[in-house]
Short mmCIF file of C-alpha atoms in Angstrom, two decimals:
data_model
loop_
_atom_site.label_atom_id
_atom_site.label_comp_id
_atom_site.label_asym_id
_atom_site.label_seq_id
_atom_site.Cartn_x
_atom_site.Cartn_y
_atom_site.Cartn_z
CA MET A 22 -0.04 0.06 -0.11
CA ALA A 23 1.19 3.57 -0.48
CA GLY A 24 3.36 4.71 2.28
CA GLU A 25 4.33 1.17 3.23
CA ALA A 26 8.06 1.09 4.62
CA PRO A 27 9.93 -2.29 4.55
CA ILE A 28 11.47 -1.31 7.98
CA LEU A 29 10.51 1.15 10.79
CA HIS A 30 13.15 3.44 11.87
CA HIS A 31 11.65 3.90 15.48
CA GLN A 32 11.47 0.87 17.88
CA HIS A 33 8.49 2.69 19.60
CA VAL A 34 5.31 2.16 17.21
CA ARG A 35 1.73 3.80 17.51
CA LEU A 36 -0.43 1.49 15.64
CA TYR A 37 -3.52 3.15 14.67
CA GLU A 38 -6.65 2.17 12.49
CA GLN A 39 -7.02 6.01 11.52
CA VAL A 40 -4.74 8.94 11.82
CA ARG A 41 -5.90 12.36 12.16
CA SER A 42 -4.31 15.96 12.76
CA ALA A 43 -4.53 15.65 16.46
CA HIS A 44 -2.33 12.61 16.31
CA LEU A 45 0.45 14.42 14.43
CA GLU A 46 0.13 17.61 16.89
CA ARG A 47 0.44 15.31 20.01
CA ALA A 48 3.42 13.57 18.24
CA ARG A 49 5.59 16.44 18.81
CA GLU A 50 5.04 16.45 22.74
CA LEU A 51 5.33 12.69 22.96
CA ALA A 52 8.32 10.36 22.72
CA PRO A 53 9.53 9.82 19.15
CA ALA A 54 7.53 7.04 17.55
CA ALA A 55 6.43 5.74 14.27
CA ILE A 56 2.69 5.96 13.30
CA VAL A 57 1.47 2.84 11.40
CA TYR A 58 -2.15 3.65 10.16
CA ARG A 59 -4.65 2.21 7.78
CA VAL A 60 -6.37 5.20 6.81
CA LYS A 61 -6.51 8.84 7.15
CA ARG A 62 -9.43 10.71 8.71
CA TYR A 63 -11.06 13.60 6.88
CA ASP A 64 -9.41 16.19 9.06
CA PHE A 65 -5.71 14.91 8.26
CA ASP A 66 -3.69 17.96 7.65
CA PRO A 67 -0.45 16.92 5.55
CA SER A 68 1.36 20.03 6.59
CA LEU A 69 1.71 18.58 10.15
CA THR A 70 3.69 15.32 8.93
CA ASP A 71 7.25 16.94 8.85
CA GLY A 72 9.52 15.02 11.37
CA VAL A 73 6.87 12.29 11.90
CA GLU A 74 7.61 8.88 10.67
CA LEU A 75 4.36 7.49 9.01
CA ALA A 76 3.49 4.23 7.40
CA GLN A 77 0.25 3.44 5.72
CA ALA A 78 -0.41 -0.44 6.22
CA ASP A 79 -3.31 -2.89 5.94
CA THR A 80 -3.44 -6.00 8.06
CA LEU A 81 -0.83 -7.96 6.20
CA ALA A 82 1.40 -4.95 5.36
CA ALA A 83 1.42 -4.29 9.19
CA ALA A 84 2.26 -7.57 10.13
CA ARG A 85 5.23 -7.45 7.59
CA LEU A 86 6.51 -4.28 9.18
CA ALA A 87 6.44 -6.02 12.60
CA MET A 88 8.26 -8.89 11.36
CA ARG A 89 10.95 -6.90 9.67
CA SER A 90 11.42 -4.09 12.29
CA ARG A 91 12.81 -4.00 15.58
CA ILE A 92 9.71 -2.94 17.96
CA THR A 93 10.21 -2.60 21.72
CA ARG A 94 7.14 -0.53 22.42
CA VAL A 95 3.68 -0.33 20.74
CA GLU A 96 0.59 1.54 21.61
CA VAL A 97 -2.53 0.03 20.02
CA ASP A 98 -6.07 0.95 19.61
CA GLU A 99 -8.44 0.12 22.50
CA PRO A 100 -9.54 -3.56 22.37
CA LEU A 101 -13.22 -2.40 22.02
CA TYR A 102 -12.58 -0.58 18.87
CA LEU A 103 -13.67 -3.54 16.72
CA ASP A 104 -12.58 -2.07 13.24
CA SER A 105 -8.96 -2.17 14.47
CA LEU A 106 -9.01 -5.73 15.88
CA PRO A 107 -7.68 -7.94 12.99
CA ARG A 108 -4.72 -5.54 12.36
CA THR A 109 -3.74 -5.24 16.10
CA ALA A 110 -4.03 -9.01 16.72
CA ALA A 111 -1.81 -9.68 13.60
CA VAL A 112 0.90 -7.35 14.76
CA LEU A 113 0.97 -8.61 18.30
CA ALA A 114 0.84 -12.21 17.16
CA VAL A 115 4.03 -11.53 14.97
CA LEU A 116 5.78 -9.80 17.90
CA GLY A 117 4.96 -12.92 20.00
CA MET A 118 6.43 -15.23 17.47
CA LYS A 119 9.44 -13.05 17.18
CA ARG A 120 9.96 -13.43 20.93
CA LEU A 121 9.96 -17.13 20.75
CA GLY A 122 12.92 -16.57 18.28
CA GLY A 123 14.95 -14.57 20.76
CA ALA A 124 13.53 -11.13 20.25
CA PRO A 125 12.94 -9.07 23.19
CA ARG A 126 9.43 -8.75 24.40
CA ALA A 127 7.55 -5.87 23.18
CA GLU A 128 5.71 -3.77 25.96
CA VAL A 129 2.28 -3.14 24.92
CA ALA A 130 -0.14 -0.38 25.87
CA THR A 131 -3.41 1.28 25.08
CA TYR A 132 -5.32 4.59 25.81
CA ALA A 133 -9.14 3.55 26.44
CA ILE A 134 -11.99 5.81 26.07
CA GLU A 135 -14.84 3.67 24.85
CA ASP A 136 -18.15 3.98 26.91
CA LEU A 137 -20.39 1.30 25.25
CA ASP A 138 -20.22 -2.47 25.24
CA PRO A 139 -20.22 -3.53 21.38
CA PHE A 140 -20.92 -6.92 22.61
CA ALA A 141 -23.97 -6.33 24.60
CA ALA A 142 -26.47 -6.66 21.88
CA ARG A 143 -26.88 -9.94 19.88
CA PRO A 144 -26.94 -9.38 16.06
CA ALA A 145 -29.91 -10.85 14.30
CA ARG A 146 -28.13 -12.55 11.34
CA VAL A 147 -26.00 -15.79 11.84
CA ARG A 148 -23.12 -14.32 9.96
CA SER A 149 -22.96 -11.29 12.11
CA ARG A 150 -23.06 -13.31 15.26
CA VAL A 151 -20.08 -15.51 13.98
CA ARG A 152 -18.21 -12.19 13.22
CA ARG A 153 -19.05 -10.89 16.61
CA SER A 154 -17.91 -14.06 18.33
CA ILE A 155 -14.60 -13.70 16.30
CA GLU A 156 -14.23 -10.12 17.46
CA ARG A 157 -14.86 -11.12 21.09
CA VAL A 158 -11.92 -13.45 20.99
CA LEU A 159 -9.55 -10.98 19.37
CA ALA A 160 -10.58 -8.43 21.78
CA GLY A 161 -9.78 -10.63 24.65
CA TYR A 162 -6.46 -11.57 23.12
CA ILE A 163 -5.41 -7.94 22.98
CA TRP A 164 -6.82 -7.21 26.16
CA HIS A 165 -4.76 -10.11 27.89
CA ARG A 166 -1.63 -8.86 25.79
CA LEU A 167 -1.69 -5.21 27.35
CA ASP A 168 0.73 -4.30 30.04
CA THR A 169 -0.76 -1.10 30.59
CA VAL A 170 -4.06 0.62 30.07
CA VAL A 171 -4.59 4.41 30.65
CA TYR A 172 -8.44 5.44 30.78
CA GLY A 173 -9.45 8.74 29.67
CA THR A 174 -12.87 8.63 31.55
CA SER A 175 -14.14 6.68 34.52
CA GLU A 176 -16.89 5.34 32.20
CA ALA A 177 -14.20 3.48 30.09
CA ASP A 178 -12.77 2.20 33.33
CA ALA A 179 -15.96 0.59 34.46
CA LEU A 180 -16.82 -0.75 31.11
CA TYR A 181 -13.50 -2.61 30.45
CA ASN A 182 -13.31 -3.92 34.02
CA THR A 183 -16.77 -5.53 33.64
CA THR A 184 -16.15 -6.71 30.27
CA PHE A 185 -12.89 -8.60 30.84
CA ARG A 186 -11.76 -10.50 33.77
CA ARG A 187 -8.03 -10.28 34.15
CA ALA A 188 -6.74 -6.78 34.32
CA PRO A 189 -3.41 -5.61 32.85
CA ARG A 190 -0.58 -5.19 35.18
CA ARG A 191 -0.94 -1.28 35.18
CA GLN A 192 -4.09 0.61 35.17
CA LEU A 193 -4.75 4.32 35.71
CA THR A 194 -6.97 7.04 34.70
CA VAL A 195 -6.05 10.37 33.40
CA GLU A 196 -9.34 12.41 32.79
CA ALA A 197 -9.44 13.60 28.86
CA LEU A 198 -9.29 17.19 29.53
CA PRO A 199 -7.16 19.57 27.45
CA SER A 200 -4.67 22.11 28.69
CA PRO A 201 -5.18 25.71 27.18
CA CYS A 202 -4.08 25.64 23.69
CA ALA A 203 -0.90 27.90 22.96
CA CYS A 204 -2.74 29.78 20.39
CA ALA A 205 -5.24 31.23 22.73
CA SER A 206 -2.68 33.03 24.47
CA ASP A 207 -0.57 34.54 21.83
CA ASP A 208 -1.00 35.94 18.37
CA ALA A 209 0.70 33.26 16.51
CA SER A 210 -1.10 30.74 14.45
CA THR A 211 -0.56 27.17 14.67
CA ASP A 212 1.78 26.86 11.64
CA GLY A 213 4.19 29.32 13.13
CA SER A 214 3.18 32.44 11.30
CA ASN A 215 1.95 35.68 12.86
CA GLU A 216 -1.33 36.68 11.50
CA GLY A 217 -2.39 38.77 14.35
CA PRO A 218 -5.13 38.07 17.11
CA VAL A 219 -8.58 36.87 16.18
CA GLU A 220 -11.29 38.87 17.85
CA ARG A 221 -13.78 36.82 20.02
CA ASP A 222 -17.28 37.02 18.66
CA SER A 223 -19.68 37.06 21.70
CA ASP A 224 -22.38 36.03 19.42
CA GLY A 225 -20.54 33.29 17.59
CA VAL A 226 -21.60 29.63 17.67
CA LEU A 227 -19.34 26.99 16.16
CA PHE A 228 -20.13 23.59 15.08
CA LEU A 229 -16.86 21.92 14.47
CA GLY A 230 -16.43 18.21 12.96
CA SER A 231 -18.27 15.59 11.02
CA PHE A 232 -21.51 16.75 9.39
CA SER A 233 -23.38 13.44 10.57
CA PRO A 234 -26.64 12.53 12.27
CA ARG A 235 -24.65 10.98 15.23
CA LYS A 236 -22.95 14.24 15.91
CA GLY A 237 -26.14 16.03 16.13
CA PHE A 238 -25.55 18.24 12.99
CA ALA A 239 -29.08 18.05 11.55
CA ASP A 240 -30.33 18.92 15.15
CA VAL A 241 -28.08 21.96 15.13
CA LEU A 242 -29.60 23.27 11.65
CA GLU A 243 -33.12 22.59 12.87
CA ALA A 244 -32.55 24.55 16.22
CA TRP A 245 -30.94 27.58 14.58
CA PRO A 246 -33.80 29.56 13.53
CA ALA A 247 -35.19 29.45 17.23
CA ILE A 248 -31.76 30.45 18.36
CA VAL A 249 -31.78 33.66 16.01
CA SER A 250 -35.13 34.54 16.92
CA ARG A 251 -34.44 34.55 20.68
CA HIS A 252 -30.67 35.74 20.29
CA PRO A 253 -30.71 38.26 17.44
CA GLY A 254 -27.28 38.66 15.82
CA ALA A 255 -26.24 35.23 16.66
CA ARG A 256 -24.04 33.72 13.92
CA LEU A 257 -23.30 30.11 13.27
CA THR A 258 -19.96 28.73 11.72
CA LEU A 259 -19.92 25.20 10.46
CA VAL A 260 -16.46 23.92 10.11
CA GLY A 261 -15.80 20.16 8.78
CA ALA A 262 -17.16 17.68 6.33
CA GLY A 263 -19.32 14.67 6.18
CA GLU A 264 -22.35 13.07 4.65
CA LEU A 265 -24.63 15.89 5.55
CA LEU A 266 -22.51 18.50 3.62
CA PRO A 267 -25.26 19.15 1.02
CA GLU A 268 -27.60 20.32 3.88
CA ALA A 269 -24.71 22.59 5.08
CA ARG A 270 -24.30 24.01 1.92
CA ALA A 271 -28.14 24.62 1.59
CA ALA A 272 -28.42 26.14 5.01
CA ALA A 273 -25.29 28.48 4.45
CA ALA A 274 -26.99 29.60 1.07
CA ALA A 275 -30.18 30.23 2.54
CA ASP A 276 -29.23 31.98 5.68
CA PRO A 277 -26.91 34.79 5.97
CA SER A 278 -26.40 34.20 9.64
CA ILE A 279 -24.61 30.85 8.83
CA ARG A 280 -21.06 30.46 7.44
CA LEU A 281 -19.67 27.46 5.97
CA ILE A 282 -15.82 26.36 5.92
CA VAL A 283 -15.15 23.11 4.44
CA ASP A 284 -12.40 20.76 5.65
CA PRO A 285 -10.00 23.59 6.07
CA PRO A 286 -6.25 23.30 7.38
CA ARG A 287 -5.65 23.31 11.11
CA SER A 288 -4.61 26.99 11.16
CA VAL A 289 -8.04 28.07 10.30
CA VAL A 290 -9.58 25.41 12.77
CA HIS A 291 -7.69 27.10 15.61
CA GLU A 292 -8.67 30.48 14.30
CA GLU A 293 -12.48 29.55 14.22
CA LEU A 294 -12.06 28.09 17.79
CA ARG A 295 -10.39 31.34 18.96
CA ARG A 296 -13.32 33.27 17.51
CA ALA A 297 -16.25 31.31 18.83
CA HIS A 298 -18.08 32.13 22.11
CA VAL A 299 -19.95 28.79 22.01
CA LEU A 300 -18.96 25.19 20.69
CA VAL A 301 -21.97 23.09 20.03
CA LEU A 302 -21.82 19.27 19.48
CA PRO A 303 -25.38 17.69 20.44
CA SER A 304 -23.89 14.09 20.04
CA ARG A 305 -26.46 11.32 20.03
CA ARG A 306 -26.22 7.39 20.04
CA VAL A 307 -26.56 5.81 16.80
CA GLY A 308 -26.55 2.03 16.63
CA ALA A 309 -23.61 0.62 18.54
CA TRP A 310 -21.92 4.04 18.48
CA ARG A 311 -21.72 6.53 21.47
CA GLU A 312 -19.62 9.67 21.85
CA GLN A 313 -16.57 8.69 23.78
CA VAL A 314 -15.48 12.38 24.57
CA GLY A 315 -15.73 14.35 21.34
CA LEU A 316 -12.43 15.97 20.02
CA PRO A 317 -14.33 19.08 19.19
CA ILE A 318 -15.39 19.57 22.75
CA VAL A 319 -11.73 19.14 23.74
CA GLU A 320 -10.59 21.58 21.41
CA GLY A 321 -13.46 24.10 22.41
CA LEU A 322 -12.51 23.89 26.04
CA ALA A 323 -8.66 24.49 25.11
CA HIS A 324 -9.73 27.48 23.35
CA GLY A 325 -11.91 29.03 26.04
CA CYS A 326 -15.20 28.33 24.57
CA GLU A 327 -18.61 27.40 26.34
CA ILE A 328 -19.57 24.10 25.46
CA VAL A 329 -23.20 22.94 24.63
CA THR A 330 -23.41 19.07 24.21
CA THR A 331 -25.30 16.00 25.46
CA SER A 332 -24.89 13.54 28.24
CA GLU A 333 -23.55 11.09 25.79
CA THR A 334 -19.95 12.33 26.22
CA GLY A 335 -17.63 10.75 28.75
CA ILE A 336 -16.81 14.04 30.38
CA ALA A 337 -20.47 15.19 31.02
CA ASP A 338 -20.16 15.34 34.83
CA TRP A 339 -17.06 17.44 34.59
CA LEU A 340 -18.58 19.75 32.18
CA ILE A 341 -21.54 20.18 34.31
CA ASP A 342 -19.33 20.76 37.45
CA ALA A 343 -17.52 23.39 35.31
CA GLY A 344 -20.68 25.46 34.29
CA HIS A 345 -21.02 24.25 30.68
CA VAL A 346 -24.42 23.13 29.30
CA VAL A 347 -24.93 19.48 29.14
CA LEU A 348 -28.43 18.33 27.62
CA PRO A 349 -30.17 15.18 27.84
CA ALA A 350 -29.20 12.64 25.11
CA ASP A 351 -32.58 12.59 23.68
CA VAL A 352 -32.90 16.38 23.58
CA LEU A 353 -35.10 17.89 20.83
CA SER A 354 -34.37 21.01 18.88
CA ALA A 355 -36.20 23.38 21.31
CA GLY A 356 -34.14 21.91 24.06
CA LEU A 357 -30.96 22.60 22.23
CA ALA A 358 -32.01 26.04 21.17
CA ASP A 359 -32.50 26.75 25.05
CA GLY A 360 -29.06 25.57 25.76
CA VAL A 361 -27.25 27.31 22.93
CA VAL A 362 -28.92 30.66 24.14
CA ASP A 363 -28.27 29.98 27.65
CA ALA A 364 -24.60 29.48 26.68
CA LEU A 365 -24.58 32.79 24.50
CA VAL A 366 -25.69 35.04 27.36
CA ASN A 367 -23.18 33.41 29.70
CA PRO A 368 -20.86 36.17 30.44
CA ARG A 369 -17.81 34.20 31.41
CA SER A 370 -14.49 35.09 29.62
CA PRO A 371 -12.20 32.69 27.83
CA ASP A 372 -9.72 32.93 30.61
CA GLU A 373 -12.25 31.99 33.31
CA ILE A 374 -13.15 28.90 31.11
CA LEU A 375 -9.38 28.11 30.64
CA ALA A 376 -8.56 28.53 34.41
CA ASP A 377 -10.66 25.11 34.85
CA LEU A 378 -8.25 23.13 32.70
CA PRO A 379 -5.18 21.20 33.90
CA ASP A 380 -1.57 22.53 32.91
CA VAL A 381 -0.81 19.39 31.00
CA ASP A 382 -3.13 18.02 28.26
CA GLY A 383 -4.89 14.89 29.38
CA ARG A 384 -4.14 13.05 26.39
CA ILE A 385 -0.35 14.16 26.42
CA ALA A 386 -0.34 13.04 30.08
CA ALA A 387 -1.88 9.81 29.11
CA GLY A 388 0.48 9.28 26.17
CA ARG A 389 3.48 9.69 28.65
CA ALA A 390 2.05 7.46 31.09
CA LEU A 391 1.56 4.39 28.75
CA PHE A 392 5.19 3.76 29.04
CA ARG A 393 6.11 5.37 32.39
CA GLU A 394 7.08 8.59 30.77
CA ALA A 395 4.75 10.83 32.97
CA GLY A 396 6.29 14.25 33.53
CA VAL A 397 9.19 13.65 31.09
CA HIS A 398 9.27 15.80 27.68
CA PRO A 399 11.02 13.69 25.07
#
């Protein structure tokens, strides 16, 4: 496959099913490692790849990379992320076979934020039940191969320790909260250029991410007329891409209070986060999917935004305690409009919101803790 390398240069590997811009940004604050991935997310920004060893590889190619490379540490996707199971299991099996041949044992760790048991429901079709049985076996194999698991939420901790019997040797929880983004405290853009400060829009609402039903995108569009009628001057910026992009284009064309930015570079994303007063992400459960944390929520917090979301996020309790708006999972458009208007009239400054955040980004702290690197800058 494109990007496949015959041998990885780093002995530390991050094996991801999907790679996105956030992974590349974090890579600069974590110990150097190769990122081996299968697909790129819609928000992948190639300008962030400089200095990062990347290898695109499907299951067989990833297994070959593991066979030919010296790997002493590997961070894998969490065991309840079913899409990644075959690839992760194949790589761990190869590393196990290499150990039988005298290679050193590779340390294995994962960061876990899943909060919905994918094995709870019994599929109706026989073929699906067989597949689910195989996935359960693979998930159990990966879980029992782990040396360390760092949970991003207490819900993930509870889920894993009721789903699997034997726990890894090291378990700890590092709440998935961001630290203030550096761009929120200076005038520099994230690519290092100096484009001047971005003025905060006290009437600005931002939807950031996938234009999809599960992220509540259609609910935001449905609630917007009621929001504007109650808070004249409110402005909605839609940033992202996804299956409901045609609806986004139609809404922006019909309503001058709606602005659309499709799949922009990260520097623009950071600018819009600095500009917005409110970030809205009313995630709702769809099938076997539930919002784990919500990267847009994390990024909104890091830039001092008021957050409007639902109880589906794994940090809902923290958001409530910190004064943000957390709505019921089954909220209707009228309730969503109430929540957004409440957030718009909240007089808190970005600095007040940022003051609630930790000094070290939770995902960075977790990444260092996976291999006992807590507090150590690479």
